[in-house]
Amino acid sequence: MEEPLDLNGNLGFFEIEKTEGAYEFFNNNIKYINLFDFYYFLDAIEDSNNDVNKELSDRKITEILYEYAINDA
């Protein structure tokens, strides 16, 4: 996510070869912060489709993931 981190901020997706796994990454003079491991992100998307979570709105899922990334990760 672009800095400053904000729930409505811009996302960027970069290959691990480009970021070299760094937590902070600059691309075209824009600073990005890695919110989660890519595989965690894929698991979270898959989990969002399970019976318990399928009732949640996309916005609520986004809020939950954002809060996790900012406060718990």
Short mmCIF file of C-alpha atoms in Angstrom, two decimals:
data_model
loop_
_atom_site.label_atom_id
_atom_site.label_comp_id
_atom_site.label_asym_id
_atom_site.label_seq_id
_atom_site.Cartn_x
_atom_site.Cartn_y
_atom_site.Cartn_z
CA MET A 1 0.00 0.00 0.00
CA GLU A 2 1.20 3.51 -0.77
CA GLU A 3 2.28 5.65 2.11
CA PRO A 4 0.62 7.24 3.96
CA LEU A 5 -1.32 4.14 4.89
CA ASP A 6 -5.05 4.68 4.64
CA LEU A 7 -7.96 2.30 4.20
CA ASN A 8 -8.75 4.02 0.90
CA GLY A 9 -5.10 4.20 -0.16
CA ASN A 10 -3.68 2.91 -3.41
CA LEU A 11 -2.43 -0.65 -3.62
CA GLY A 12 0.47 -1.89 -5.67
CA PHE A 13 1.40 -5.47 -6.46
CA PHE A 14 5.05 -6.24 -7.18
CA GLU A 15 6.97 -9.42 -7.86
CA ILE A 16 9.14 -10.67 -5.01
CA GLU A 17 12.12 -10.44 -7.35
CA LYS A 18 11.51 -6.70 -7.63
CA THR A 19 10.91 -6.03 -3.91
CA GLU A 20 13.39 -8.65 -2.66
CA GLY A 21 10.96 -9.27 0.20
CA ALA A 22 11.48 -5.81 1.70
CA TYR A 23 8.90 -4.38 4.11
CA GLU A 24 9.31 -0.95 2.52
CA PHE A 25 9.70 -0.57 -1.22
CA PHE A 26 10.09 2.42 -3.54
CA ASN A 27 8.71 2.38 -7.06
CA ASN A 28 8.76 5.53 -9.22
CA ASN A 29 9.58 7.60 -6.11
CA ILE A 30 6.47 6.29 -4.31
CA LYS A 31 6.97 4.50 -1.01
CA TYR A 32 4.98 1.29 -0.52
CA ILE A 33 4.59 -0.72 2.68
CA ASN A 34 4.14 -4.49 2.46
CA LEU A 35 0.97 -5.21 4.42
CA PHE A 36 1.15 -9.01 4.30
CA ASP A 37 2.92 -11.93 2.82
CA PHE A 38 1.41 -12.75 -0.58
CA TYR A 39 0.46 -16.28 0.47
CA TYR A 40 -1.31 -14.94 3.57
CA PHE A 41 -3.20 -12.57 1.27
CA LEU A 42 -4.29 -15.47 -0.96
CA ASP A 43 -5.42 -17.47 2.08
CA ALA A 44 -7.37 -14.49 3.39
CA ILE A 45 -9.16 -14.08 0.07
CA GLU A 46 -10.02 -17.78 0.04
CA ASP A 47 -11.22 -17.62 3.66
CA SER A 48 -13.41 -14.63 2.84
CA ASN A 49 -15.52 -16.97 0.71
CA ASN A 50 -16.24 -19.52 3.45
CA ASP A 51 -19.71 -19.89 4.99
CA VAL A 52 -18.90 -17.75 8.03
CA ASN A 53 -17.46 -14.86 6.07
CA LYS A 54 -19.54 -14.89 2.91
CA GLU A 55 -22.15 -12.70 4.63
CA LEU A 56 -19.57 -9.94 5.14
CA SER A 57 -19.43 -7.11 2.63
CA ASP A 58 -16.27 -6.53 0.61
CA ARG A 59 -15.81 -3.32 2.59
CA LYS A 60 -15.98 -5.15 5.94
CA ILE A 61 -13.46 -7.76 4.77
CA THR A 62 -11.18 -4.93 3.63
CA GLU A 63 -11.51 -3.25 7.02
CA ILE A 64 -10.70 -6.48 8.87
CA LEU A 65 -7.62 -7.17 6.73
CA TYR A 66 -6.42 -3.58 6.99
CA GLU A 67 -6.78 -3.54 10.78
CA TYR A 68 -4.93 -6.84 11.00
CA ALA A 69 -2.10 -5.58 8.83
CA ILE A 70 -1.74 -2.31 10.73
CA ASN A 71 -2.19 -3.57 14.29
CA ASP A 72 -1.51 -7.29 14.51
CA ALA A 73 0.87 -8.39 11.78
#
